[in-house]
PDB file of C-alpha atoms in Angstrom:
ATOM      1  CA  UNK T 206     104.129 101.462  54.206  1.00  0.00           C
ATOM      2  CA  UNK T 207     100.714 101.767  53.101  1.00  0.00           C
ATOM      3  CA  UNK T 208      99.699  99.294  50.430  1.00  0.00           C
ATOM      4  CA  UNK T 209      97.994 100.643  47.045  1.00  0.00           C
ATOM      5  CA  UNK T 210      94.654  99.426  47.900  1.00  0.00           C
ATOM      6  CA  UNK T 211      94.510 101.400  51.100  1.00  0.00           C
ATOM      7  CA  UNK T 212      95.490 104.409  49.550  1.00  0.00           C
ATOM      8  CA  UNK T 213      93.097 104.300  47.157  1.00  0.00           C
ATOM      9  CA  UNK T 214      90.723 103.651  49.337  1.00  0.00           C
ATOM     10  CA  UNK T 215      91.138 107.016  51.516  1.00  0.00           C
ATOM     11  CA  UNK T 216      91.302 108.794  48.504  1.00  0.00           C
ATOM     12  CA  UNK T 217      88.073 107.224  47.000  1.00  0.00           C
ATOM     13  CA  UNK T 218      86.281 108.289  50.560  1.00  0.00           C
ATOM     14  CA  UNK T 219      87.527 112.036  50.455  1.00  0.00           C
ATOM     15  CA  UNK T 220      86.300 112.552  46.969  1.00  0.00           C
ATOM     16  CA  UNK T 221      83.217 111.235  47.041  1.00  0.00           C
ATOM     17  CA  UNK T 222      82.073 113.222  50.445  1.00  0.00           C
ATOM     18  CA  UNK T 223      84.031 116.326  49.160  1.00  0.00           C
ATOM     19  CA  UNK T 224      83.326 116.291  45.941  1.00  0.00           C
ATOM     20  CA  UNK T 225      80.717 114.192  45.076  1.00  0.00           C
ATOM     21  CA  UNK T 226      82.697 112.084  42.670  1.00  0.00           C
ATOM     22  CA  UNK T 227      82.446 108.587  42.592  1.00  0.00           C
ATOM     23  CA  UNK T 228      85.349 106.500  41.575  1.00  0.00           C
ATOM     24  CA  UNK T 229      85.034 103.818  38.217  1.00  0.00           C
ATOM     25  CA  UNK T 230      85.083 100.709  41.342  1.00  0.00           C
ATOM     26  CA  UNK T 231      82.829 102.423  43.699  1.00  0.00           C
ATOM     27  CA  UNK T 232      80.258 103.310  40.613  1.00  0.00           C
ATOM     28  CA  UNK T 233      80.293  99.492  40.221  1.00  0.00           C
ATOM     29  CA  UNK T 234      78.258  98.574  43.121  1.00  0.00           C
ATOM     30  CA  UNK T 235      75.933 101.268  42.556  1.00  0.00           C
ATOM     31  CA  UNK T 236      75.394 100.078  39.061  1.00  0.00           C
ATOM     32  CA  UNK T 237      74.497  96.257  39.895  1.00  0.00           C
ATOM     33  CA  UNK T 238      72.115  98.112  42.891  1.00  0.00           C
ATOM     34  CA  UNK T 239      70.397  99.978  39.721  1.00  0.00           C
ATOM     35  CA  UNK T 240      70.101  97.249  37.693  1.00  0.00           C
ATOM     36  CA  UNK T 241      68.285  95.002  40.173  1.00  0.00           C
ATOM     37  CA  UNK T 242      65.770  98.061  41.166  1.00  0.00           C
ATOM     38  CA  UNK T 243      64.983  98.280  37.289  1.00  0.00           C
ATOM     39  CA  UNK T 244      64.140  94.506  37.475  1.00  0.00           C
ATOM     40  CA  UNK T 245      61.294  95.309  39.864  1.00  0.00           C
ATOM     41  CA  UNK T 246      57.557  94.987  38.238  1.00  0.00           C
ATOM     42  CA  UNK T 247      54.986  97.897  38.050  1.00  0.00           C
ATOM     43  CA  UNK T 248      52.093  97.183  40.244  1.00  0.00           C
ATOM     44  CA  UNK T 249      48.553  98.042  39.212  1.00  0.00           C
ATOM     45  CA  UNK T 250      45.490  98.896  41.016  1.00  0.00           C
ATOM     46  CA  UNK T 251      41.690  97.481  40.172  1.00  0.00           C
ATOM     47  CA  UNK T 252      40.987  99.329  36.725  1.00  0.00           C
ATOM     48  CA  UNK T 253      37.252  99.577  35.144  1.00  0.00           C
ATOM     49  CA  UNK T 254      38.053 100.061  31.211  1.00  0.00           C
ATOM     50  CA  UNK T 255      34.677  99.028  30.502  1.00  0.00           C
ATOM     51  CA  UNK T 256      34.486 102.723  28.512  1.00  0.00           C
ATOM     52  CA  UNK T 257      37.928 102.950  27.216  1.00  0.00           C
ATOM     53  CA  UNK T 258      38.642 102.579  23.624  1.00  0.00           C
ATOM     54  CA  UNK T 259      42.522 101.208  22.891  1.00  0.00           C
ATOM     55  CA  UNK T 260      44.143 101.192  19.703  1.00  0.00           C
ATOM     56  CA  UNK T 261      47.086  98.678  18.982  1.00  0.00           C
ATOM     57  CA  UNK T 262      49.581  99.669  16.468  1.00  0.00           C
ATOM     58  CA  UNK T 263      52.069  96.329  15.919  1.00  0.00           C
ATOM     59  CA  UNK T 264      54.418  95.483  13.504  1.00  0.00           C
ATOM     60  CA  UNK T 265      55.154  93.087  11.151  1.00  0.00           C
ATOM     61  CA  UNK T 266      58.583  92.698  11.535  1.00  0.00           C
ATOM     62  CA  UNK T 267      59.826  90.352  14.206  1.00  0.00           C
ATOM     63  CA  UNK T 268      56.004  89.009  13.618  1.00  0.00           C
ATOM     64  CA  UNK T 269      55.970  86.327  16.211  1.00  0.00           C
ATOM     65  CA  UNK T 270      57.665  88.064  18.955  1.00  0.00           C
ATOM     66  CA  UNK T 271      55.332  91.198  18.259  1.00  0.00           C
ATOM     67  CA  UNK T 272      52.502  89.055  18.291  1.00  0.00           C
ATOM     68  CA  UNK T 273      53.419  87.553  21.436  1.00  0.00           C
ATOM     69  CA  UNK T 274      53.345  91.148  22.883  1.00  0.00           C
ATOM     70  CA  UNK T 275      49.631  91.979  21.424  1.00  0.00           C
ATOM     71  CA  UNK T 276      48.591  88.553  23.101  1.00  0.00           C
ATOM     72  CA  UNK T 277      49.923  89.919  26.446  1.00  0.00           C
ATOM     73  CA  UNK T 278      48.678  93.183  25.793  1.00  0.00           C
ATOM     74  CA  UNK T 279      44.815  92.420  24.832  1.00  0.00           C
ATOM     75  CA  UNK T 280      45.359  89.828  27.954  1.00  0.00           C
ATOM     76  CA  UNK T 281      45.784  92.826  30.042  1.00  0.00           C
ATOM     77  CA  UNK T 282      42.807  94.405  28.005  1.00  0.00           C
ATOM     78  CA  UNK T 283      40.494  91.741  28.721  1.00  0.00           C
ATOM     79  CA  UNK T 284      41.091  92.174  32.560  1.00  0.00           C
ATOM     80  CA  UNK T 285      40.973  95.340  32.782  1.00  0.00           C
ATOM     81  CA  UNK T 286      36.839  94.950  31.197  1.00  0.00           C
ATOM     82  CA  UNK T 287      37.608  96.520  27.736  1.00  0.00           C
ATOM     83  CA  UNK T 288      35.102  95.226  25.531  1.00  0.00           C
ATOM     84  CA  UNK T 289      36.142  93.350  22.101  1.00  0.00           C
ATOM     85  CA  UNK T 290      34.702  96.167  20.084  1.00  0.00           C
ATOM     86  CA  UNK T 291      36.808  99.051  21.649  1.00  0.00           C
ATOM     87  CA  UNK T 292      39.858  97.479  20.616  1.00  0.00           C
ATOM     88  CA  UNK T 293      41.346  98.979  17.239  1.00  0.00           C
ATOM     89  CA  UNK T 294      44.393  96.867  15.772  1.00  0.00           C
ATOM     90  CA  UNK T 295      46.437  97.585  12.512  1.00  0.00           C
ATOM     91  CA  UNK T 296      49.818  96.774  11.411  1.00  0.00           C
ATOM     92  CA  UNK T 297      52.786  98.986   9.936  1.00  0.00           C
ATOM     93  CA  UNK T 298      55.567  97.335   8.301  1.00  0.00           C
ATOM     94  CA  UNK T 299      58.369  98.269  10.935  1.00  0.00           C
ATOM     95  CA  UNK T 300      59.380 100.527  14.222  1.00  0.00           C
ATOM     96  CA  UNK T 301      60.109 103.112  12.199  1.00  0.00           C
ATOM     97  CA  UNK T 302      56.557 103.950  10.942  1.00  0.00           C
ATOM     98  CA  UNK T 303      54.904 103.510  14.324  1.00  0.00           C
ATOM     99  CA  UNK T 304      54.845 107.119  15.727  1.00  0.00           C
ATOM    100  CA  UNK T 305      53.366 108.503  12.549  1.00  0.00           C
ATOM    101  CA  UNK T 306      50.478 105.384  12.402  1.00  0.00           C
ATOM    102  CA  UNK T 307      50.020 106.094  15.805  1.00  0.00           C
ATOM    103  CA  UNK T 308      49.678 110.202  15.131  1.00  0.00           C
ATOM    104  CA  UNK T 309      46.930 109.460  12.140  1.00  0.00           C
ATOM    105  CA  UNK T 310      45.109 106.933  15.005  1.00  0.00           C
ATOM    106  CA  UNK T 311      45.060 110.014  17.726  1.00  0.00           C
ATOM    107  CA  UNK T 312      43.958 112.566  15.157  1.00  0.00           C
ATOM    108  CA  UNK T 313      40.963 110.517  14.604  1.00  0.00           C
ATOM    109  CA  UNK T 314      40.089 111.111  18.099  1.00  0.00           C
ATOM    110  CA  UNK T 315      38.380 107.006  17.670  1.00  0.00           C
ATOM    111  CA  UNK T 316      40.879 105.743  21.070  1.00  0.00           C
ATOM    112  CA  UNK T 317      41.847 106.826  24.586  1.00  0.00           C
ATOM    113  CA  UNK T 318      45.116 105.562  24.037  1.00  0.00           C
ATOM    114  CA  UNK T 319      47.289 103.692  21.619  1.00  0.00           C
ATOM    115  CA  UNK T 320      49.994 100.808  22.241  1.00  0.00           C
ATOM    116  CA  UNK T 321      52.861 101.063  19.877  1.00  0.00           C
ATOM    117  CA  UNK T 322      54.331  97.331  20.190  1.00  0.00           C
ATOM    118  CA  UNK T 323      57.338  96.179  18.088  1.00  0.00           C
ATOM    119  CA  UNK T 324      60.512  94.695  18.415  1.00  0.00           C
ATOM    120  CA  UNK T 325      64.117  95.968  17.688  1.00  0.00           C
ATOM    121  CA  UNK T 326      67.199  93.277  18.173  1.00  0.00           C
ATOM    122  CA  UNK T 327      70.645  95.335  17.763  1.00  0.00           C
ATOM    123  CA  UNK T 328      72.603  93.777  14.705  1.00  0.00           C
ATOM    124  CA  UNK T 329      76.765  95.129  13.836  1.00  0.00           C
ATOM    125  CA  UNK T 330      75.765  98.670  12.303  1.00  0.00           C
ATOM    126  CA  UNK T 331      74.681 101.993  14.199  1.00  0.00           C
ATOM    127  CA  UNK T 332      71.179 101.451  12.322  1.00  0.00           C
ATOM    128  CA  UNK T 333      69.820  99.414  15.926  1.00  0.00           C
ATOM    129  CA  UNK T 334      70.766 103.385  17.556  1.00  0.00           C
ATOM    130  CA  UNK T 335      69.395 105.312  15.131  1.00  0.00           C
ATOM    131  CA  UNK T 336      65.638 103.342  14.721  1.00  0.00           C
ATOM    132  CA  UNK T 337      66.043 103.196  18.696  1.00  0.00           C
ATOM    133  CA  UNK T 338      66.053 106.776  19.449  1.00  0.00           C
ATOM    134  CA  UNK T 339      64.339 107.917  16.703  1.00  0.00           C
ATOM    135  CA  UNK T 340      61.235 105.906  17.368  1.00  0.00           C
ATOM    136  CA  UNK T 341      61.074 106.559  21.249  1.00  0.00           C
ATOM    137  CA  UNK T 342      61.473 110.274  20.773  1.00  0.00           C
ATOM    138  CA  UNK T 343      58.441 110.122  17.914  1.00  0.00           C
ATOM    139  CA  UNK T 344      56.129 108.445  20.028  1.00  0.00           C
ATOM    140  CA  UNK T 345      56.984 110.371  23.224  1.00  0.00           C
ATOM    141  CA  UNK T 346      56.192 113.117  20.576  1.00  0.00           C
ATOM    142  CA  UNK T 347      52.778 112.247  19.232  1.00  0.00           C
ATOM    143  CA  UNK T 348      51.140 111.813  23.123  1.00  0.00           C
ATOM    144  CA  UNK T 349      52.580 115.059  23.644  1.00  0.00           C
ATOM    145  CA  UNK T 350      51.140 116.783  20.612  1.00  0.00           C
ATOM    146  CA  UNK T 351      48.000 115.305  20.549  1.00  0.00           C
ATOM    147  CA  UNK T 352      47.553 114.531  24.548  1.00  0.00           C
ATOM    148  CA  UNK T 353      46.404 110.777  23.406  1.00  0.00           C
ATOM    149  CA  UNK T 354      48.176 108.898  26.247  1.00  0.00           C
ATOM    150  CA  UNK T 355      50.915 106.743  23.312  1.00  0.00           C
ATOM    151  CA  UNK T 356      52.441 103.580  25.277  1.00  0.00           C
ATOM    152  CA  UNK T 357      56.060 102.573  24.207  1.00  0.00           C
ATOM    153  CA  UNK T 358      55.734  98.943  23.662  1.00  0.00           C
ATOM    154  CA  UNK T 359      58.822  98.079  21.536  1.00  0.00           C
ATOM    155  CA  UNK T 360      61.488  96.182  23.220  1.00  0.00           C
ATOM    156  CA  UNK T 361      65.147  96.912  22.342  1.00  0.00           C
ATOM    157  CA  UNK T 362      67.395  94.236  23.055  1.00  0.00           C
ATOM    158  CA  UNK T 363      70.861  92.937  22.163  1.00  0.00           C
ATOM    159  CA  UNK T 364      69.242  89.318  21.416  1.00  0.00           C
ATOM    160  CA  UNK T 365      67.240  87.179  20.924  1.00  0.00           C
ATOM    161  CA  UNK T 366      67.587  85.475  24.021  1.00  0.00           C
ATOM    162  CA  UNK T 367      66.664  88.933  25.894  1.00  0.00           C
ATOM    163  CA  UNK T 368      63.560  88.884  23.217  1.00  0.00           C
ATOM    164  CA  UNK T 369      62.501  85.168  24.125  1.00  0.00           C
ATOM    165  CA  UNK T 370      62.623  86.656  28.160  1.00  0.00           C
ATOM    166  CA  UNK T 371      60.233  89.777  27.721  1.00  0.00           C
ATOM    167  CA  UNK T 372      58.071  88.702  25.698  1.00  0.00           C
ATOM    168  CA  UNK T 373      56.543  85.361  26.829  1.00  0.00           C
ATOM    169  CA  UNK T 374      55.060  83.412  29.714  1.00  0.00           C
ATOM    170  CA  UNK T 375      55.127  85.811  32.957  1.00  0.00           C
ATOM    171  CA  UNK T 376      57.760  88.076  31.856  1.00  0.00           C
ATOM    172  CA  UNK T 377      55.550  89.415  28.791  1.00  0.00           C
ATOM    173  CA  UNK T 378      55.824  92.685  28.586  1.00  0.00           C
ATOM    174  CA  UNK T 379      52.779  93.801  26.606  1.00  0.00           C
ATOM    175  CA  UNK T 380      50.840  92.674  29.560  1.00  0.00           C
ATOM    176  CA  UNK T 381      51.751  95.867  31.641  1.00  0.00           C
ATOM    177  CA  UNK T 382      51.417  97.779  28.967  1.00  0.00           C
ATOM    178  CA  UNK T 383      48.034  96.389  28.187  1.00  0.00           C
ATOM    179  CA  UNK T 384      47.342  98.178  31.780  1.00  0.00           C
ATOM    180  CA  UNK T 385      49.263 101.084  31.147  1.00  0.00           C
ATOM    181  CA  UNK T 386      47.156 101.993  28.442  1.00  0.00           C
ATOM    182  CA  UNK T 387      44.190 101.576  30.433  1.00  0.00           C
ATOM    183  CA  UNK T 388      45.327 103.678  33.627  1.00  0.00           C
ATOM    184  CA  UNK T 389      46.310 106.386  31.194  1.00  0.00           C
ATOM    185  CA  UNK T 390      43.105 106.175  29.466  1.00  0.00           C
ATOM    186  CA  UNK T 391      41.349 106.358  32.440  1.00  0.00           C
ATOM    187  CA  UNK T 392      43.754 109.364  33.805  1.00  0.00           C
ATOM    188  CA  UNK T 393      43.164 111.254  30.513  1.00  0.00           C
ATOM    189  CA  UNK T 394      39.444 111.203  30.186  1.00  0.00           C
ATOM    190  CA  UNK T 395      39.269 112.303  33.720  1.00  0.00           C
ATOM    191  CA  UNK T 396      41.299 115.198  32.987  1.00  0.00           C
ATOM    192  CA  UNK T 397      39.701 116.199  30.106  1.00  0.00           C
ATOM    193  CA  UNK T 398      36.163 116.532  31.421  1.00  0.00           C
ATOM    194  CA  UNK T 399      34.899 113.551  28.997  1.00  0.00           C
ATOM    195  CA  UNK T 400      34.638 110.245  31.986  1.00  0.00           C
ATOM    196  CA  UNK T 401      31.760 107.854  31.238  1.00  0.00           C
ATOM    197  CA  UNK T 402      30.664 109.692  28.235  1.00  0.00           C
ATOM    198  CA  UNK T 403      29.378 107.879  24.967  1.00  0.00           C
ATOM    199  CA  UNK T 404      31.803 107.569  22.318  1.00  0.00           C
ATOM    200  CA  UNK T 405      30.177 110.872  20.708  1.00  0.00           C
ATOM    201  CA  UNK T 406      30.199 112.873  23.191  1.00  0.00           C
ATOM    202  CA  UNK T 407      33.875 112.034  23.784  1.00  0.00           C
ATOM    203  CA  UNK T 408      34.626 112.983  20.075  1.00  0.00           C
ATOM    204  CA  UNK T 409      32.956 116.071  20.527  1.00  0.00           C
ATOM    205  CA  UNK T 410      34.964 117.129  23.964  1.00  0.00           C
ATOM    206  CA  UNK T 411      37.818 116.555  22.118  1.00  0.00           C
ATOM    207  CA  UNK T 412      37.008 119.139  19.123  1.00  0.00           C
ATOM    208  CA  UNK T 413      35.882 116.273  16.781  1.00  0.00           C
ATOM    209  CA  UNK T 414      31.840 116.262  15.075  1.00  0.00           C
ATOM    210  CA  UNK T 415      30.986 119.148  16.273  1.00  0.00           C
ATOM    211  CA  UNK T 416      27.655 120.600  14.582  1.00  0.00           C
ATOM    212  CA  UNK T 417      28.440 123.458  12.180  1.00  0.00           C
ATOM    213  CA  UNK T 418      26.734 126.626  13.418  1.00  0.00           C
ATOM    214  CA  UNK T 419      23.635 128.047  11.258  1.00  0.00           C
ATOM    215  CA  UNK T 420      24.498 130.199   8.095  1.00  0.00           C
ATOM    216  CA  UNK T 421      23.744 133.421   9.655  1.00  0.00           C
ATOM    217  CA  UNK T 422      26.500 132.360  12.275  1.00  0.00           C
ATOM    218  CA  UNK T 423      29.050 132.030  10.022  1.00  0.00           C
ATOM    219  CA  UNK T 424      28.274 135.112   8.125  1.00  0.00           C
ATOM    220  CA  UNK T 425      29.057 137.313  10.604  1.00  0.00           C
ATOM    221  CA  UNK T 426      32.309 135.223  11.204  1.00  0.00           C
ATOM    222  CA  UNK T 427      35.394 137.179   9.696  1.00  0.00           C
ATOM    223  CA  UNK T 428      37.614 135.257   7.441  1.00  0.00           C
ATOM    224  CA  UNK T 429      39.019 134.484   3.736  1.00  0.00           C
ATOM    225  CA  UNK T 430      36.224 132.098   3.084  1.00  0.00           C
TER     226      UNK T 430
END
């Protein structure tokens, strides 16, 4: 007589090649296989920012993790050769207003890219789920809409603990996206036609301080006005 375990085990083997399903105990290893590759860090070439202009949008809640982050981040920065005076900060109160800060910053056409960093910790509502997707959707949102590369810097965690882990010493995360921001920068102005070009010329490549065209010009332009 075949014990239970054998029998499932037969079964578990003809699924999966036949049907492609994967039993709950056979998912299990492939889970703790996915977790360790997502503990794996991004590597980074050599990257020249000397040109690129960053924006950092933090907030102020969670203040000294955030700021933590924006240490790691202008760390990053600093490496990567972007000068001092290229690097915009501001503050917003909480997660929650950081895509639409960061949409007013890309509008300006002023930065090559923009770091959103904040810091969500989930607490005994659905409010931790809600701020969560909401705010990763908005920011994927803005760098879509306004093609201003918009790095998601806000850790979600379940603790502080997990916090404490990702956001100091080596394991600070706002050091890679520090580079991120840079790489995209980089990526975007080469895209866009505008590499090593002054900060007005930029502007201008990007549909921003353009000179009006004579009088006569825009006479013989139809419109309402």
């Amino acid at each position: 007589m075949f014990s239970r375990n054998v029998i499932f085990f037969v079964l578990a083997v003809y699924f999966t090649s036949v049907t492609g399903f994967i039993p709950p105990t056979a998912r299990t290893t492939l889970s703790g296989s996915a977790i360790k590759a997502a503990e794996s860090e991004v590597t980074f070439g050599e990257l020249d920012g000397e040109d690129v202009r960053v924006g950092i949008i933090r907030t102020r809640w969670n203040e000294e993790d955030v700021s933590n982050l924006v240490d790691g981040a202008r760390k990053a920065l600093k490496e990567c050769k972007v000068k001092e005076e290229n690097i915009f900060e501001t503050e917003v109160p909480g997660s929650f207003e950081l895509p639409l800060a960061a949409k007013f910053l890309a509008m300006s056409g002023t930065v090559d890219a923009i770091i959103c960093a904040g810091v969500l910790i989930k607490g005994d509502t659905m409010h931790f789920e809600y701020i969560c997707d909401t705010v990763s959707s908005g920011i994927m949102n803005v760098a879509l809409n306004t093609n201003t590369p918009v790095i998601f810097g806000v850790l979600t965690c379940l603790n502080e603990e997990q916090v404490k882990k990702r956001s100091t010493g080596d394991s600070n995360h706002g050091y890679d996206w520090g580079k991120t921001a840079v790489e995209m920068a980089i990526l975007k102005n080469q895209a866009t036609g505008v590499k090593d070009k002054g900060k007005s010329e930029k502007l201008n490549a990007l549909g921003f301080n353009k000179e009006e065209s004579n009088a006569e010009e825009k006479k013989k332009v139809p419109g309402f006005f």
